[in-house]
């Protein structure tokens, strides 16, 4: 049986067992290690993490309350999917946040932060050339964090923090869409250049376009996957296994689980 999680659970003496399991599974969902629609078998997770089924069950219940997991009667737990409307909502919000952050950073960034931003971009280029996925993820996250910090807007950073899991999940999915990394590097370089020139309007425009292109890439990738008929889709208790036509309607009148 293929492992779901390639990780060892190391809690130290600080967390309840179920909470440590919860954090590991949530991180795997956010980073895409556990894909939307994937079945989360309690026994397999317990064996891989070296715990009993009880903390796994408690962790899955917590994740279900937060919307990361869907509990299906007589079938178990599945990684939740998101509708096209959900995805569009997140990208619209991220476009506004990233654009504002870049706009403010171009005005307020310090020379030290400019140096850190350039160094982070260089590190991301090295990680991309080496195809080091873990390093790409951590460095890309740091790149965006530097810009948010340079905005000097604590409320903006709080909003981003509250939405970090949803933003991170879609960001990583789009980042590794076919051909996207090369475009991402080019877009990052242009954003850094605008911030260095203190061109706040251009920095905003480039940051918004960066997010727009990320959404386009993710949509294309998901459409290709959907056309190939891979996997099962789950969202809000709605399951589509092997071509079922059942879908959940969203508030915006759109359907289609991704």
Coordinates of C-alpha atoms in Angstrom, one line a residue:
X1 CA 0.0 0.0 0.0
X2 CA 1.4 3.4 -1.0
X3 CA 2.1 5.7 1.9
X4 CA 0.0 8.8 2.3
X5 CA 2.5 10.7 4.5
X6 CA 6.2 10.4 4.2
X7 CA 6.9 11.9 7.7
X8 CA 7.7 10.9 11.2
X9 CA 5.6 12.4 14.0
X10 CA 7.8 14.2 16.5
X11 CA 5.7 15.9 19.1
X12 CA 8.3 16.5 21.8
X13 CA 6.6 17.2 25.1
X14 CA 4.4 20.1 24.1
X15 CA 1.3 18.9 22.2
X16 CA -1.5 16.5 22.9
X17 CA -1.1 13.5 20.6
X18 CA -4.2 14.2 18.5
X19 CA -3.1 17.8 18.0
X20 CA 0.2 16.7 16.6
X21 CA -1.5 14.4 14.2
X22 CA -3.9 17.2 13.3
X23 CA -1.0 19.5 12.4
X24 CA 0.8 16.9 10.3
X25 CA -2.4 16.1 8.3
X26 CA -3.4 19.7 7.9
X27 CA 0.1 20.7 6.6
X28 CA 0.0 17.7 4.1
X29 CA -3.4 19.0 2.8
X30 CA -2.3 22.6 2.5
X31 CA 0.9 21.6 0.7
X32 CA -0.9 19.2 -1.6
X33 CA 0.7 16.0 -0.4
X34 CA -2.8 14.9 0.3
X35 CA -4.9 15.7 -2.7
X36 CA -8.5 16.8 -2.9
X37 CA -10.8 13.8 -2.9
X38 CA -8.1 11.5 -1.4
X39 CA -9.5 8.9 1.1
X40 CA -8.0 9.3 4.5
X41 CA -8.0 5.8 6.0
X42 CA -7.7 5.9 9.8
X43 CA -5.8 2.7 10.1
X44 CA -3.2 3.6 7.5
X45 CA -2.6 7.0 8.9
X46 CA -2.3 5.6 12.4
X47 CA 0.3 3.1 11.2
X48 CA 2.3 5.7 9.3
X49 CA 2.3 8.1 12.2
X50 CA 3.0 5.4 14.8
X51 CA -0.1 6.2 16.9
X52 CA -3.5 4.5 17.6
X53 CA -6.6 5.3 15.7
X54 CA -8.1 7.4 18.4
X55 CA -5.9 10.5 17.9
X56 CA -6.2 10.1 14.2
X57 CA -10.0 10.1 14.5
X58 CA -10.0 13.2 16.8
X59 CA -7.7 15.0 14.3
X60 CA -9.9 14.2 11.4
X61 CA -13.0 15.5 13.3
X62 CA -11.2 18.8 13.9
X63 CA -10.2 19.0 10.3
X64 CA -13.8 18.4 9.2
X65 CA -15.0 21.2 11.4
X66 CA -12.4 23.5 9.7
X67 CA -13.5 22.4 6.2
X68 CA -10.2 20.6 5.3
X69 CA -11.9 17.2 5.5
X70 CA -15.3 15.8 4.5
X71 CA -16.8 12.9 6.6
X72 CA -18.9 10.7 4.5
X73 CA -21.3 8.2 6.2
X74 CA -20.1 4.5 5.8
X75 CA -17.2 5.7 3.7
X76 CA -14.9 7.6 6.0
X77 CA -12.9 10.8 5.7
X78 CA -11.8 12.5 2.4
X79 CA -9.7 15.5 1.7
X80 CA -12.2 18.3 0.8
X81 CA -12.2 19.9 -2.6
X82 CA -13.3 23.4 -3.5
X83 CA -15.7 24.7 -6.0
X84 CA -14.6 26.9 -8.9
X85 CA -16.4 29.7 -7.1
X86 CA -14.4 29.1 -3.9
X87 CA -11.1 29.2 -5.9
X88 CA -12.1 32.3 -7.7
X89 CA -13.0 34.0 -4.4
X90 CA -9.6 33.2 -2.9
X91 CA -7.7 34.4 -6.0
X92 CA -9.7 37.6 -6.1
X93 CA -8.9 38.3 -2.5
X94 CA -5.3 37.4 -2.9
X95 CA -5.0 39.7 -6.0
X96 CA -6.2 42.6 -3.9
X97 CA -4.0 41.8 -1.0
X98 CA -0.8 41.1 -3.0
X99 CA -1.4 44.2 -5.1
X100 CA -1.8 46.4 -2.0
X101 CA 1.2 44.9 -0.3
X102 CA 3.4 45.5 -3.3
X103 CA 2.1 49.1 -3.7
X104 CA 2.9 49.9 0.0
X105 CA 6.2 48.0 0.0
X106 CA 7.4 50.1 -3.0
X107 CA 6.9 53.2 -0.8
X108 CA 8.0 51.8 2.6
X109 CA 10.6 49.1 2.1
X110 CA 14.0 49.6 3.8
X111 CA 17.4 49.2 2.2
X112 CA 17.9 46.1 4.4
X113 CA 14.6 44.6 3.2
X114 CA 15.5 45.3 -0.4
X115 CA 18.6 43.3 0.1
X116 CA 16.7 40.4 1.7
X117 CA 14.1 40.5 -1.1
X118 CA 16.8 40.3 -3.8
X119 CA 18.7 37.5 -1.9
X120 CA 15.4 35.6 -1.5
X121 CA 14.7 35.9 -5.2
X122 CA 18.2 34.6 -6.0
X123 CA 17.7 31.6 -3.6
X124 CA 14.4 30.9 -5.3
X125 CA 16.2 30.8 -8.7
X126 CA 18.8 28.4 -7.4
X127 CA 16.1 26.1 -5.9
X128 CA 14.1 26.2 -9.2
X129 CA 17.2 25.3 -11.2
X130 CA 17.8 22.4 -8.9
X131 CA 14.2 21.4 -9.0
X132 CA 14.2 21.3 -5.2
X133 CA 10.5 21.3 -4.4
X134 CA 10.8 21.8 -0.6
X135 CA 13.2 24.6 -1.0
X136 CA 11.1 26.2 -3.7
X137 CA 8.1 26.2 -1.4
X138 CA 9.9 27.7 1.6
X139 CA 11.7 30.3 -0.4
X140 CA 8.6 31.4 -2.4
X141 CA 6.7 31.7 0.9
X142 CA 9.6 33.8 2.3
X143 CA 9.6 36.0 -0.8
X144 CA 6.0 37.0 -0.4
X145 CA 6.4 37.4 3.4
X146 CA 9.2 40.0 2.8
X147 CA 6.8 42.1 0.7
X148 CA 4.0 41.9 3.2
X149 CA 6.3 42.9 6.0
X150 CA 7.7 45.8 4.0
X151 CA 4.1 47.1 3.5
X152 CA 4.2 48.2 7.2
X153 CA 0.5 47.5 7.5
X154 CA -0.3 45.2 10.4
X155 CA -4.0 44.8 9.6
X156 CA -3.1 43.7 6.1
X157 CA -0.7 41.1 7.5
X158 CA -3.4 39.9 10.0
X159 CA -5.9 39.3 7.2
X160 CA -3.2 37.4 5.3
X161 CA -2.5 35.3 8.4
X162 CA -6.1 34.5 8.9
X163 CA -6.4 33.2 5.3
X164 CA -2.9 31.7 5.2
X165 CA -4.0 28.0 4.8
X166 CA -6.3 28.7 1.9
X167 CA -3.9 31.1 0.2
X168 CA -1.0 28.7 0.7
X169 CA -2.9 25.7 -0.7
X170 CA -3.9 27.4 -3.9
X171 CA -0.5 29.1 -4.2
X172 CA 1.4 25.9 -4.1
X173 CA -1.0 24.2 -6.5
X174 CA -0.6 27.0 -9.1
X175 CA 3.2 27.2 -8.5
X176 CA 3.7 23.6 -9.6
X177 CA 1.3 23.7 -12.5
X178 CA 3.1 22.7 -15.8
X179 CA 5.4 25.5 -17.0
X180 CA 4.4 27.9 -14.2
X181 CA 7.7 28.1 -12.3
X182 CA 9.5 29.7 -15.2
X183 CA 6.8 32.3 -15.6
X184 CA 6.7 32.9 -11.8
X185 CA 10.4 33.7 -11.7
X186 CA 10.1 36.2 -14.5
X187 CA 7.1 37.9 -12.8
X188 CA 8.9 38.0 -9.5
X189 CA 11.9 39.7 -11.0
X190 CA 9.7 42.4 -12.5
X191 CA 7.9 42.9 -9.2
X192 CA 11.3 43.3 -7.4
X193 CA 12.5 45.7 -10.0
X194 CA 9.4 47.9 -9.6
X195 CA 9.7 47.9 -5.8
X196 CA 13.4 48.8 -6.0
X197 CA 12.5 51.8 -8.3
X198 CA 9.8 52.9 -5.8
X199 CA 7.3 52.6 -8.6
X200 CA 4.3 51.7 -6.4
X201 CA 1.7 51.8 -9.2
X202 CA 3.7 49.4 -11.4
X203 CA 4.5 47.2 -8.4
X204 CA 0.7 46.8 -7.7
X205 CA -0.1 46.2 -11.4
X206 CA 2.6 43.5 -11.7
X207 CA 1.7 41.8 -8.4
X208 CA -2.0 41.6 -9.5
X209 CA -1.0 40.2 -12.9
X210 CA 1.2 37.7 -11.1
X211 CA -1.8 36.4 -9.2
X212 CA -4.1 36.5 -12.2
X213 CA -1.6 34.3 -14.2
X214 CA -1.3 31.9 -11.3
X215 CA -5.1 31.4 -11.3
X216 CA -5.1 30.9 -15.1
X217 CA -2.4 28.3 -14.8
X218 CA -4.2 26.4 -12.0
X219 CA -7.4 26.4 -14.0
X220 CA -5.7 24.9 -17.0
X221 CA -4.0 22.3 -14.9
X222 CA -7.3 21.3 -13.2
X223 CA -9.2 21.2 -16.5
X224 CA -6.6 18.8 -17.9
X225 CA -6.7 16.6 -14.9
X226 CA -10.5 16.6 -15.0
X227 CA -10.6 15.7 -18.7
X228 CA -8.3 12.7 -18.0
X229 CA -10.7 11.5 -15.4
X230 CA -8.3 11.2 -12.5
X231 CA -9.4 10.7 -8.9
X232 CA -12.6 11.4 -7.0
X233 CA -13.9 14.8 -6.1
X234 CA -15.3 15.7 -2.7
X235 CA -16.6 19.0 -1.5
X236 CA -19.1 19.8 1.2
X237 CA -20.2 16.2 1.4
X238 CA -20.7 15.9 -2.3
X239 CA -18.8 13.0 -3.9
X240 CA -18.1 12.4 -7.6
X241 CA -16.5 9.0 -8.0
X242 CA -15.8 7.7 -11.5
X243 CA -17.9 10.1 -13.5
X244 CA -20.9 10.8 -11.3
X245 CA -22.8 13.8 -12.4
X246 CA -23.6 14.9 -8.9
X247 CA -22.3 18.4 -8.1
X248 CA -22.8 21.0 -5.4
X249 CA -24.3 24.3 -6.4
X250 CA -22.4 27.3 -5.1
X251 CA -23.8 30.7 -4.1
X252 CA -22.6 32.2 -7.3
X253 CA -24.6 29.8 -9.4
X254 CA -21.5 27.9 -10.5
X255 CA -20.8 24.3 -10.0
X256 CA -17.9 22.0 -10.5
X257 CA -15.6 20.7 -7.9
X258 CA -11.9 21.1 -8.3

